[in-house]
Amino acid sequence: NWDPLNDDCWLKFVDFKPGGEPEKQSYYLGKSIREFFQENAMNWIGPLLVKKPHLTPGYCWLSNFLLKKQPSKIVQQLPHAIHYRKHVSVAPVYDMEFAFVVDDDYENVSEACKVVYEAVKEHSKKDSYPMNVCLEMRFMGASDSLLCPAVVGKQSPNGTAKTVYIEVLTMPGTPDWKEFCKEIATEWCKIGGKKGVKPLIHWAKEVEPVPNLREYMWENNRENMEKFLGHLSGKVDMTKKLFFNDFLTHMFTDPRQLTDHVHSSS
């Protein structure tokens, strides 16, 4: 977790080993109450930052300061360790996220983060603060699911590479957000890393700012998208949009077929 305009970040490690007596339920009750008030405060502050962006640096400093107050070490049962924050729905955010294969030396992860750091810095010189929540990332394994972004790990040379999801978040209505995301996405889509695998979007997050998104996804995940459509063939009537809305209908229309149709018509 990196709060914009700060020089440090918050790292969370999960060690899957017995480490003593886990926290009792009373701890989680207090934590839930605290997070409820924190999320409500964020929901109140959001519109203020949208109207008065110059307050963003101070808010980001405070967020980073409060993160440092987190316990340095805690023993938890696994579900608590993974899903560590409640009430996030109280304060909705805008969120764009990509999944990257992880280089063995983490060089491409660093490169992706630097893209955001530099963009935030350059915007701040113009008193523009399009990202006022944080940059977050989480590491995981590869996936066999055809449309899961972590399938990039299966596209690596050994087919089992680690993946990392990196996302940028801001308050709804923040000025210059779409332009900021377009800048970030343009640079992220160029990062192939040492394994030569381009990142993929997280379908459930904000994807509209990504330039030429359909062409990019078909170029970098064609095999899996064709397999997905093959599984639906003869089973799902696309015209009834049982699983598809206008956006997904657009995304799952092969650009090559459109090109072939134009050529044949001409």
Short mmCIF file of C-alpha atoms in Angstrom, two decimals:
data_model
loop_
_atom_site.label_atom_id
_atom_site.label_comp_id
_atom_site.label_asym_id
_atom_site.label_seq_id
_atom_site.Cartn_x
_atom_site.Cartn_y
_atom_site.Cartn_z
CA ASN A 1 0.00 0.00 0.00
CA TRP A 2 1.46 3.36 -1.09
CA ASP A 3 -0.26 6.63 -0.24
CA PRO A 4 0.48 9.25 -2.91
CA LEU A 5 3.17 11.86 -2.27
CA ASN A 6 4.81 9.87 0.54
CA ASP A 7 8.35 8.48 0.52
CA ASP A 8 7.53 5.12 2.10
CA CYS A 9 4.90 2.41 1.85
CA TRP A 10 3.20 -0.22 4.00
CA LEU A 11 4.04 -3.88 3.40
CA LYS A 12 2.07 -6.83 4.75
CA PHE A 13 3.57 -10.32 4.87
CA VAL A 14 1.66 -13.50 5.67
CA ASP A 15 3.73 -16.31 7.18
CA PHE A 16 1.87 -19.62 7.00
CA LYS A 17 3.39 -21.09 10.14
CA PRO A 18 2.18 -21.67 13.69
CA GLY A 19 3.09 -18.59 15.66
CA GLY A 20 1.27 -18.75 18.96
CA GLU A 21 -2.24 -18.07 20.18
CA PRO A 22 -4.38 -16.20 17.60
CA GLU A 23 -6.23 -13.03 18.49
CA LYS A 24 -9.55 -13.46 20.27
CA GLN A 25 -12.90 -12.36 18.87
CA SER A 26 -12.91 -9.23 21.02
CA TYR A 27 -9.94 -7.94 19.00
CA TYR A 28 -11.87 -8.28 15.72
CA LEU A 29 -14.94 -6.61 17.17
CA GLY A 30 -12.86 -3.57 18.12
CA LYS A 31 -11.10 -3.64 14.76
CA SER A 32 -14.44 -3.78 12.91
CA ILE A 33 -15.81 -0.79 14.85
CA ARG A 34 -12.62 1.20 14.21
CA GLU A 35 -12.69 0.42 10.49
CA PHE A 36 -16.39 1.34 10.29
CA PHE A 37 -15.60 4.85 11.51
CA GLN A 38 -12.51 5.06 9.30
CA GLU A 39 -14.47 4.20 6.17
CA ASN A 40 -17.23 6.66 7.08
CA ALA A 41 -14.60 9.36 7.60
CA MET A 42 -13.15 8.55 4.17
CA ASN A 43 -16.65 8.76 2.67
CA TRP A 44 -17.05 12.23 4.21
CA ILE A 45 -13.59 13.43 3.19
CA GLY A 46 -13.95 12.25 -0.43
CA PRO A 47 -16.28 15.03 -1.66
CA LEU A 48 -14.12 17.57 0.17
CA LEU A 49 -10.99 16.44 -1.73
CA VAL A 50 -12.91 16.54 -4.99
CA LYS A 51 -13.90 20.18 -4.37
CA LYS A 52 -10.58 21.20 -2.80
CA PRO A 53 -7.81 19.08 -4.40
CA HIS A 54 -5.08 21.15 -2.72
CA LEU A 55 -5.94 19.33 0.53
CA THR A 56 -4.85 16.00 -1.00
CA PRO A 57 -1.17 16.07 0.11
CA GLY A 58 -2.17 16.57 3.74
CA TYR A 59 -4.78 13.82 3.57
CA CYS A 60 -2.29 11.38 2.01
CA TRP A 61 0.28 12.19 4.69
CA LEU A 62 -2.31 11.49 7.40
CA SER A 63 -3.33 8.20 5.77
CA ASN A 64 0.29 7.08 5.66
CA PHE A 65 0.82 8.15 9.29
CA LEU A 66 -2.19 6.11 10.46
CA LEU A 67 -0.99 3.06 8.53
CA LYS A 68 2.21 3.16 10.53
CA LYS A 69 0.09 2.66 13.65
CA GLN A 70 -0.89 -0.83 12.48
CA PRO A 71 0.43 -3.70 14.67
CA SER A 72 3.91 -4.78 13.57
CA LYS A 73 3.12 -8.48 14.15
CA ILE A 74 -0.09 -10.34 14.83
CA VAL A 75 -1.17 -13.99 14.89
CA GLN A 76 -4.44 -14.62 13.04
CA GLN A 77 -6.46 -17.42 11.56
CA LEU A 78 -6.07 -17.51 7.78
CA PRO A 79 -9.44 -15.94 6.77
CA HIS A 80 -8.70 -12.93 8.97
CA ALA A 81 -5.15 -12.64 7.65
CA ILE A 82 -6.27 -12.49 4.01
CA HIS A 83 -9.46 -10.41 4.32
CA TYR A 84 -8.05 -7.87 6.69
CA ARG A 85 -10.40 -4.89 6.21
CA LYS A 86 -14.16 -4.54 6.61
CA HIS A 87 -16.78 -1.95 5.61
CA VAL A 88 -14.98 -0.95 2.38
CA SER A 89 -18.39 -0.65 0.67
CA VAL A 90 -19.13 2.38 2.88
CA ALA A 91 -16.57 4.44 0.93
CA PRO A 92 -16.71 3.51 -2.78
CA VAL A 93 -13.69 4.35 -4.93
CA TYR A 94 -12.64 4.41 -8.57
CA ASP A 95 -10.18 1.59 -9.24
CA MET A 96 -8.08 0.47 -12.22
CA GLU A 97 -6.06 -2.74 -11.91
CA PHE A 98 -3.72 -4.90 -14.00
CA ALA A 99 -2.11 -8.30 -13.37
CA PHE A 100 1.60 -8.70 -14.15
CA VAL A 101 3.91 -11.69 -14.28
CA VAL A 102 6.60 -11.14 -11.65
CA ASP A 103 10.22 -11.00 -12.78
CA ASP A 104 12.57 -13.05 -10.59
CA ASP A 105 14.28 -9.82 -9.52
CA TYR A 106 10.95 -7.89 -9.31
CA GLU A 107 12.30 -5.36 -11.81
CA ASN A 108 9.04 -5.10 -13.78
CA VAL A 109 7.04 -4.66 -10.57
CA SER A 110 9.32 -1.77 -9.65
CA GLU A 111 8.92 -0.34 -13.15
CA ALA A 112 5.11 -0.46 -12.92
CA CYS A 113 5.17 1.30 -9.55
CA LYS A 114 7.57 3.95 -10.80
CA VAL A 115 5.14 4.77 -13.61
CA VAL A 116 2.58 5.74 -10.96
CA TYR A 117 5.08 7.54 -8.72
CA GLU A 118 6.31 9.69 -11.59
CA ALA A 119 2.80 10.44 -12.88
CA VAL A 120 1.67 11.53 -9.41
CA LYS A 121 4.74 13.75 -9.08
CA GLU A 122 4.26 15.38 -12.47
CA HIS A 123 0.56 16.05 -11.85
CA SER A 124 1.31 17.57 -8.43
CA LYS A 125 3.59 20.13 -10.10
CA LYS A 126 0.43 21.39 -11.85
CA ASP A 127 -1.61 21.28 -8.61
CA SER A 128 -3.45 18.26 -10.00
CA TYR A 129 -4.09 15.31 -7.67
CA PRO A 130 -6.01 12.69 -9.66
CA MET A 131 -5.03 9.83 -7.31
CA ASN A 132 -5.96 10.54 -3.70
CA VAL A 133 -6.43 7.09 -2.15
CA CYS A 134 -3.51 4.73 -2.78
CA LEU A 135 -1.62 2.28 -4.96
CA GLU A 136 -2.10 -1.31 -3.82
CA MET A 137 -0.60 -4.60 -4.93
CA ARG A 138 -1.00 -8.24 -3.98
CA PHE A 139 1.12 -11.20 -4.99
CA MET A 140 -0.31 -14.61 -5.87
CA GLY A 141 0.22 -17.65 -8.05
CA ALA A 142 -0.83 -18.30 -11.64
CA SER A 143 -4.38 -19.27 -12.63
CA ASP A 144 -5.93 -21.77 -15.05
CA SER A 145 -9.14 -19.75 -15.33
CA LEU A 146 -9.44 -18.53 -18.91
CA LEU A 147 -10.38 -14.94 -18.15
CA CYS A 148 -8.65 -14.51 -14.80
CA PRO A 149 -5.90 -11.86 -15.09
CA ALA A 150 -3.52 -14.20 -13.22
CA VAL A 151 -3.53 -16.44 -16.30
CA VAL A 152 -0.51 -14.36 -17.32
CA GLY A 153 1.48 -16.64 -15.00
CA LYS A 154 0.59 -19.57 -17.24
CA GLN A 155 1.78 -17.63 -20.29
CA SER A 156 5.30 -17.34 -18.88
CA PRO A 157 8.04 -19.65 -20.20
CA ASN A 158 7.69 -22.19 -17.36
CA GLY A 159 3.94 -21.70 -16.98
CA THR A 160 4.00 -21.31 -13.20
CA ALA A 161 5.25 -17.76 -12.66
CA LYS A 162 4.11 -15.64 -9.74
CA THR A 163 1.74 -12.81 -10.56
CA VAL A 164 1.06 -9.46 -8.94
CA TYR A 165 -2.09 -7.37 -9.15
CA ILE A 166 -1.35 -3.62 -9.08
CA GLU A 167 -4.14 -1.09 -8.77
CA VAL A 168 -4.59 2.65 -8.43
CA LEU A 169 -7.54 4.09 -6.51
CA THR A 170 -9.17 7.48 -6.05
CA MET A 171 -12.33 9.08 -4.66
CA PRO A 172 -15.34 9.21 -7.03
CA GLY A 173 -15.51 12.43 -9.01
CA THR A 174 -11.82 13.31 -8.61
CA PRO A 175 -10.72 15.71 -11.40
CA ASP A 176 -8.33 14.41 -14.08
CA TRP A 177 -8.79 10.75 -13.05
CA LYS A 178 -9.63 9.40 -16.51
CA GLU A 179 -6.65 11.15 -18.08
CA PHE A 180 -4.40 9.90 -15.29
CA CYS A 181 -5.56 6.29 -15.77
CA LYS A 182 -5.01 6.56 -19.51
CA GLU A 183 -1.44 7.69 -18.87
CA ILE A 184 -0.81 4.83 -16.45
CA ALA A 185 -2.46 2.17 -18.61
CA THR A 186 -0.54 3.29 -21.71
CA GLU A 187 2.77 2.77 -19.90
CA TRP A 188 1.73 -0.43 -18.08
CA CYS A 189 0.71 -2.06 -21.37
CA LYS A 190 4.31 -1.66 -22.57
CA ILE A 191 5.80 -3.63 -19.65
CA GLY A 192 6.55 -7.19 -20.73
CA GLY A 193 9.25 -7.84 -18.16
CA LYS A 194 12.03 -10.37 -18.55
CA LYS A 195 9.50 -13.15 -19.24
CA GLY A 196 8.05 -11.22 -22.17
CA VAL A 197 4.41 -11.41 -21.01
CA LYS A 198 2.23 -8.29 -21.15
CA PRO A 199 -0.13 -7.55 -18.23
CA LEU A 200 -3.89 -8.11 -18.41
CA ILE A 201 -6.74 -6.04 -17.05
CA HIS A 202 -8.81 -7.02 -14.03
CA TRP A 203 -12.27 -7.31 -15.61
CA ALA A 204 -14.11 -6.31 -12.43
CA LYS A 205 -12.30 -2.99 -12.12
CA GLU A 206 -12.36 0.22 -14.15
CA VAL A 207 -11.16 -0.53 -17.68
CA GLU A 208 -12.66 2.22 -19.83
CA PRO A 209 -9.56 4.46 -19.74
CA VAL A 210 -7.33 1.74 -21.24
CA PRO A 211 -6.51 2.76 -24.85
CA ASN A 212 -7.53 0.27 -27.57
CA LEU A 213 -8.59 -2.18 -24.88
CA ARG A 214 -10.30 -4.76 -27.10
CA GLU A 215 -7.39 -4.97 -29.51
CA TYR A 216 -4.92 -5.18 -26.63
CA MET A 217 -6.77 -8.02 -24.87
CA TRP A 218 -7.18 -10.05 -28.05
CA GLU A 219 -3.52 -9.58 -28.90
CA ASN A 220 -2.32 -10.70 -25.48
CA ASN A 221 -4.95 -13.25 -24.41
CA ARG A 222 -6.36 -14.49 -27.72
CA GLU A 223 -6.03 -18.22 -27.04
CA ASN A 224 -7.98 -18.06 -23.79
CA MET A 225 -10.65 -15.72 -25.14
CA GLU A 226 -11.22 -18.06 -28.08
CA LYS A 227 -11.46 -21.03 -25.69
CA PHE A 228 -13.98 -19.14 -23.56
CA LEU A 229 -16.17 -18.35 -26.56
CA GLY A 230 -15.80 -21.95 -27.73
CA HIS A 231 -17.26 -23.20 -24.45
CA LEU A 232 -20.26 -20.88 -24.93
CA SER A 233 -20.81 -21.82 -28.57
CA GLY A 234 -24.11 -23.63 -29.03
CA LYS A 235 -24.95 -23.24 -25.35
CA VAL A 236 -25.58 -19.52 -24.96
CA ASP A 237 -27.60 -17.24 -27.22
CA MET A 238 -25.41 -14.15 -27.33
CA THR A 239 -28.27 -12.02 -28.63
CA LYS A 240 -30.19 -12.51 -25.38
CA LYS A 241 -27.23 -11.19 -23.40
CA LEU A 242 -27.56 -13.81 -20.70
CA PHE A 243 -23.95 -13.25 -19.68
CA PHE A 244 -23.15 -10.29 -21.93
CA ASN A 245 -23.84 -6.57 -21.76
CA ASP A 246 -22.91 -4.09 -24.49
CA PHE A 247 -19.37 -3.73 -23.16
CA LEU A 248 -18.69 -7.49 -23.07
CA THR A 249 -20.29 -7.97 -26.48
CA HIS A 250 -17.86 -5.40 -27.81
CA MET A 251 -14.89 -6.95 -25.98
CA PHE A 252 -15.57 -10.50 -27.17
CA THR A 253 -15.97 -9.54 -30.81
CA ASP A 254 -12.72 -10.57 -32.46
CA PRO A 255 -11.12 -7.52 -34.16
CA ARG A 256 -9.76 -9.85 -36.88
CA GLN A 257 -13.30 -10.82 -37.84
CA LEU A 258 -14.25 -7.17 -38.15
CA THR A 259 -11.21 -6.55 -40.35
CA ASP A 260 -11.99 -9.59 -42.51
CA HIS A 261 -15.59 -8.39 -42.89
CA VAL A 262 -14.49 -4.94 -44.00
CA HIS A 263 -12.05 -6.43 -46.51
CA SER A 264 -14.63 -8.84 -47.93
CA SER A 265 -17.23 -6.06 -48.20
CA SER A 266 -14.83 -3.77 -50.03
#
